[in-house]
PDB file of C-alpha atoms in Angstrom:
ATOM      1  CA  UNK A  27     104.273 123.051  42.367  1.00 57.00           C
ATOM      2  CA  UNK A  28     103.830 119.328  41.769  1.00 70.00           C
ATOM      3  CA  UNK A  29     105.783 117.172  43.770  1.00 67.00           C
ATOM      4  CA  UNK A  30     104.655 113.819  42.324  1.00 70.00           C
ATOM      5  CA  UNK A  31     105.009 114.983  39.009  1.00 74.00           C
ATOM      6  CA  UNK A  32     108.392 116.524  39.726  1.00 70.00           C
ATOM      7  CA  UNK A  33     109.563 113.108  41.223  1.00 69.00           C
ATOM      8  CA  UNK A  34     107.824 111.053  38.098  1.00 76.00           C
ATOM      9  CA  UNK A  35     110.653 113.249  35.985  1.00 76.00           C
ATOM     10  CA  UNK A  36     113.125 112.620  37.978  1.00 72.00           C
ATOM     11  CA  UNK A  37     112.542 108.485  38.018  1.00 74.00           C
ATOM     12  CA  UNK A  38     112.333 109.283  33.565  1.00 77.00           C
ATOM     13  CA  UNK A  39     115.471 110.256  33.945  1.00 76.00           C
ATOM     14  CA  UNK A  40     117.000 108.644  36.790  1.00 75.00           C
ATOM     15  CA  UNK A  41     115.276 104.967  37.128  1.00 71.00           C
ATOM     16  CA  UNK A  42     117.494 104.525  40.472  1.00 72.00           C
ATOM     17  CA  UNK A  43     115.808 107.518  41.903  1.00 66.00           C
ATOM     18  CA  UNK A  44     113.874 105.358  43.772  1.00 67.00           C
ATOM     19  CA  UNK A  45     115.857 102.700  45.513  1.00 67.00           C
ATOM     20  CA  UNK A  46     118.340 105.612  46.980  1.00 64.00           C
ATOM     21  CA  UNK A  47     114.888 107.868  48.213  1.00 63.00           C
ATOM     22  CA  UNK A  48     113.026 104.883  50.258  1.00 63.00           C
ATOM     23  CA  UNK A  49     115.967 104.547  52.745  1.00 62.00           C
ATOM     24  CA  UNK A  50     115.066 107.788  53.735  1.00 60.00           C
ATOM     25  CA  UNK A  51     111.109 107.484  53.815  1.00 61.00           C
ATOM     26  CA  UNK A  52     112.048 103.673  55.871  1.00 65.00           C
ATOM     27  CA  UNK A  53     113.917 106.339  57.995  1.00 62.00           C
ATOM     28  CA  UNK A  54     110.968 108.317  58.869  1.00 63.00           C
ATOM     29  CA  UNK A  55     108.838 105.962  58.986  1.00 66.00           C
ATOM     30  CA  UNK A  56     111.056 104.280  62.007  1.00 64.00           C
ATOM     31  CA  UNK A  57     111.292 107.416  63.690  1.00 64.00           C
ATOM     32  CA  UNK A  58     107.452 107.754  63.711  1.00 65.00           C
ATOM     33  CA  UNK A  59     107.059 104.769  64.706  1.00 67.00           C
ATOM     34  CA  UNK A  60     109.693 104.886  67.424  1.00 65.00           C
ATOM     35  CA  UNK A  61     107.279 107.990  68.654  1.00 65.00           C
ATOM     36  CA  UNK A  62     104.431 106.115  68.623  1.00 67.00           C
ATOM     37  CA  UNK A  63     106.063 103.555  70.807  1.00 70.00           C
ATOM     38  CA  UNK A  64     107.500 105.913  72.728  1.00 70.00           C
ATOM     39  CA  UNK A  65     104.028 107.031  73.766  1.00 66.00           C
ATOM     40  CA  UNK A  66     102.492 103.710  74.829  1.00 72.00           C
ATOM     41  CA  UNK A  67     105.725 103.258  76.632  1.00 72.00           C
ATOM     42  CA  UNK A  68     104.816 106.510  78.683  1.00 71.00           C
ATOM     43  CA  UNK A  69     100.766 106.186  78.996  1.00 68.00           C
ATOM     44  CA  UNK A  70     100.818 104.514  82.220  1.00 71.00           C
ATOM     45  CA  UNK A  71     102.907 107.279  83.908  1.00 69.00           C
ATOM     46  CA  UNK A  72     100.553 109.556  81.996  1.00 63.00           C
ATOM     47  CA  UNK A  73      97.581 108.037  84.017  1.00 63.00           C
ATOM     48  CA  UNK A  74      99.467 107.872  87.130  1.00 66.00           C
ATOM     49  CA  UNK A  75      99.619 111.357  87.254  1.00 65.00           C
ATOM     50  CA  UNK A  76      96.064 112.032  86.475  1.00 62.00           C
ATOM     51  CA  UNK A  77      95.239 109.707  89.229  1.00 65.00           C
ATOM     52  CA  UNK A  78      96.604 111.864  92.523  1.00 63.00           C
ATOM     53  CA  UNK A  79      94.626 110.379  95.228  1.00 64.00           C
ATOM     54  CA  UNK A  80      95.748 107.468  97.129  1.00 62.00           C
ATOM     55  CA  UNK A  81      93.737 104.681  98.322  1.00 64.00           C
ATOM     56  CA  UNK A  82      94.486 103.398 101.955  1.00 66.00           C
ATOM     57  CA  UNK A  83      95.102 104.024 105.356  1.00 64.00           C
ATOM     58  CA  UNK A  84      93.878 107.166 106.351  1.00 70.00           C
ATOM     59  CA  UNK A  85      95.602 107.419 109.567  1.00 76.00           C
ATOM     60  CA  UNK A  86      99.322 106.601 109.877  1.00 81.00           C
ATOM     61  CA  UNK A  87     100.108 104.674 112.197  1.00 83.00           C
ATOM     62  CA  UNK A  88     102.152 105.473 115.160  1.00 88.00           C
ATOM     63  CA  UNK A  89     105.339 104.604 116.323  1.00 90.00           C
ATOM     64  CA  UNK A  90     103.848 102.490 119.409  1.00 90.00           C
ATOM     65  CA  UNK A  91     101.305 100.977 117.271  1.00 91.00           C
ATOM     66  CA  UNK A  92     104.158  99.522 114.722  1.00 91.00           C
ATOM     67  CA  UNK A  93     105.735  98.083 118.256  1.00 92.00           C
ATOM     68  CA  UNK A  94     102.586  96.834 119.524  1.00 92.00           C
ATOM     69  CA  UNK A  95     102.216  95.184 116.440  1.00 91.00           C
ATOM     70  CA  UNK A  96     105.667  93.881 116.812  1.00 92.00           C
ATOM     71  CA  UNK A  97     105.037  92.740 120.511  1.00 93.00           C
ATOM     72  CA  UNK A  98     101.885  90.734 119.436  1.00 90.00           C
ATOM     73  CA  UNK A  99     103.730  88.744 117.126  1.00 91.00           C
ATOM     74  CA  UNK A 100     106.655  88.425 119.553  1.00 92.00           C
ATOM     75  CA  UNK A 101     103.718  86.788 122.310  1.00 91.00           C
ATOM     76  CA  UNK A 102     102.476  84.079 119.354  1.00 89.00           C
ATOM     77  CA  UNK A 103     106.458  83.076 118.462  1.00 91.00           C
ATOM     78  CA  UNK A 104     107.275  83.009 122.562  1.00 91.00           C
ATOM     79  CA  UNK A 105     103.688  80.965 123.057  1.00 88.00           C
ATOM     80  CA  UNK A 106     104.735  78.697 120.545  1.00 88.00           C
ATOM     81  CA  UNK A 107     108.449  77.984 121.737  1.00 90.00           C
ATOM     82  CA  UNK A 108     107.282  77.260 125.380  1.00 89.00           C
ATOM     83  CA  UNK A 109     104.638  75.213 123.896  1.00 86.00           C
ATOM     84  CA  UNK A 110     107.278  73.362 121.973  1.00 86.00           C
ATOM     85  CA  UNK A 111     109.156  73.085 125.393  1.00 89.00           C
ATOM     86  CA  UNK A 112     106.596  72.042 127.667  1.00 87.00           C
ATOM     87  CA  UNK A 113     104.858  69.386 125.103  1.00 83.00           C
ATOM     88  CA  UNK A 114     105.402  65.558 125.821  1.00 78.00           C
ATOM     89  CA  UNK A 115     106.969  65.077 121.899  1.00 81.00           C
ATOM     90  CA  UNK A 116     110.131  62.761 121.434  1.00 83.00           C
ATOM     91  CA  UNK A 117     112.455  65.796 120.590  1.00 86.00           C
ATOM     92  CA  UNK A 118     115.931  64.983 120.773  1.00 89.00           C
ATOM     93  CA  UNK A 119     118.205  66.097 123.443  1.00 90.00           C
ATOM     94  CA  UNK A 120     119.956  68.057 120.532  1.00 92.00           C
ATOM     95  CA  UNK A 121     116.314  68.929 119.623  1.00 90.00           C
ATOM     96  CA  UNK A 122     115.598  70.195 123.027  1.00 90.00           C
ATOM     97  CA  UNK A 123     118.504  72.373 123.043  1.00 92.00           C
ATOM     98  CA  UNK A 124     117.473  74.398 119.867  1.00 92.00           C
ATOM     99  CA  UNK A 125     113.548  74.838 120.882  1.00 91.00           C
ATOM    100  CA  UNK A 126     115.120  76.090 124.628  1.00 93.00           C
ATOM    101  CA  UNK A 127     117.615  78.691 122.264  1.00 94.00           C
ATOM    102  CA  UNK A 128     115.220  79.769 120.300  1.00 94.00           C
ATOM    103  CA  UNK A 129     112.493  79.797 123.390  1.00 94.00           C
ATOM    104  CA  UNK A 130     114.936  81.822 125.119  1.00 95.00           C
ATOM    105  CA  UNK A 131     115.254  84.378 122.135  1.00 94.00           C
ATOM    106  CA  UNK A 132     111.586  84.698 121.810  1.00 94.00           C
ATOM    107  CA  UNK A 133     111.242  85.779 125.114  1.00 94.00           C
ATOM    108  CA  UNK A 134     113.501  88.101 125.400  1.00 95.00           C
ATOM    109  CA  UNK A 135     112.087  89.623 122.147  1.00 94.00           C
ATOM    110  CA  UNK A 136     108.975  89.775 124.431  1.00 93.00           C
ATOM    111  CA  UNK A 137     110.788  91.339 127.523  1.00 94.00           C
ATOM    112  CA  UNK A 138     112.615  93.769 125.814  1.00 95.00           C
ATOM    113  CA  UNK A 139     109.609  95.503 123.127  1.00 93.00           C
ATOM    114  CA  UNK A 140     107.796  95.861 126.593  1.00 93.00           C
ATOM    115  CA  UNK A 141     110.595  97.704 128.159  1.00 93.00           C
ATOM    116  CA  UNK A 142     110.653 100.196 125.793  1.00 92.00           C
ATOM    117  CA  UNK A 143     106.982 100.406 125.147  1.00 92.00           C
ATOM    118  CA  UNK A 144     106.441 100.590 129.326  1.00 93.00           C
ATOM    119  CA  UNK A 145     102.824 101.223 130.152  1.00 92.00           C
ATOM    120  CA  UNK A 146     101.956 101.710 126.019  1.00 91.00           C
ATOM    121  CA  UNK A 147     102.561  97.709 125.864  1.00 92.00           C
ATOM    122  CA  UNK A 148      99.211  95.224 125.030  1.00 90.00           C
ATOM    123  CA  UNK A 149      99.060  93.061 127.731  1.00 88.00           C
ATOM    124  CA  UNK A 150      99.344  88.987 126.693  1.00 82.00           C
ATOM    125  CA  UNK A 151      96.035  88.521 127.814  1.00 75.00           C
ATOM    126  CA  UNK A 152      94.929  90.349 124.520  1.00 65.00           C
ATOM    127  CA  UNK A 153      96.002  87.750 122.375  1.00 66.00           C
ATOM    128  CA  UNK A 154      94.952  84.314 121.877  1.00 67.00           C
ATOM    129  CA  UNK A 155      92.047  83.107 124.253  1.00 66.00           C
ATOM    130  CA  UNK A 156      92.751  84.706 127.239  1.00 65.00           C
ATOM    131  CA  UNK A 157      96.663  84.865 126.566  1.00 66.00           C
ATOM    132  CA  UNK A 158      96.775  81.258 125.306  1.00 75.00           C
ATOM    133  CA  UNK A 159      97.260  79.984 121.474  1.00 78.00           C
ATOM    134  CA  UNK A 160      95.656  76.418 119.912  1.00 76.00           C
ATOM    135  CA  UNK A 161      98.610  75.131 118.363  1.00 75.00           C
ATOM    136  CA  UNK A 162      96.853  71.821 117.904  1.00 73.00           C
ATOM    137  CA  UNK A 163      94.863  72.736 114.549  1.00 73.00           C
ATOM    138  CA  UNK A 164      91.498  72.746 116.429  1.00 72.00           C
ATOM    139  CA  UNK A 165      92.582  69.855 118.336  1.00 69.00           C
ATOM    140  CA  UNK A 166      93.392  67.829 115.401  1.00 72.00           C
ATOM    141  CA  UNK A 167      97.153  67.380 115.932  1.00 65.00           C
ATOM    142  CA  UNK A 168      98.484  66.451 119.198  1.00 60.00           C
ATOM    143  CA  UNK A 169     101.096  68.920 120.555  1.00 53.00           C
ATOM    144  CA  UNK A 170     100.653  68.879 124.456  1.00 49.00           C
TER     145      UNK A 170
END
């Protein structure tokens, strides 16, 4: 069977023929092209699962480690505060009331992750230079 030469008859006889068939071909052209989209769309997750091994830590880390962590930070934002506190600036007495708040806070941040960490805790004297913190920019700004 010839399909071109079947549809060339039918366009002798029918000269519309035409304009009512290419909706139709526009139609499946769309819908391949909505497949091919469709699969671009998906390649990355295609790749993602080809790609099963992750990159990283290869030890979790444990729950005192994630508190130590916690505590080490707690020592630099506690060093800073009394630092702020025991520095010679102009601070206002309203001033002076926030830093001793927030000092306060800090600390107790600091008393209370060692409580529950108990003997597990890092000891100050890990951090900083023997415990302390340069919070003058290597001298260059003048905070004590």
């Amino acid at each position: 069977m010839n399909l071109f030469g079947l549809i060339e008859e039918i366009e002798k006889a029918d000269p519309e023929f035409q304009d009512r068939i290419s909706p139709r071909r526009d139609a499946i052209k769309n819908i391949t092209s909505f497949g091919s989209k469709v699969a671009i769309a998906a390649a990355p997750f295609v790749f993602s699962t080809l790609i099963k091994k992750a990159y990283g830590q290869t030890a979790t880390p444990s729950v005192n480690d994630v508190l130590n962590y916690a505590l080490k930070l707690e020592y630099l934002e506690a060093a800073f505060y009394n630092a702020g506190v025991a520095s010679s600036l102009g601070f206002s007495a309203t001033e002076k009331s926030y830093l001793l708040t927030i000092q306060g806070h800090e600390n107790a941040h600091v008393a209370f992750l060692k409580s529950v960490l108990g003997s597990a805790a890092v000891a100050q004297t890990t951090q900083g230079t023997n415990g302390t913190y340069d919070f003058t920019a290597g001298g260059l700004s003048q905070l004590y």
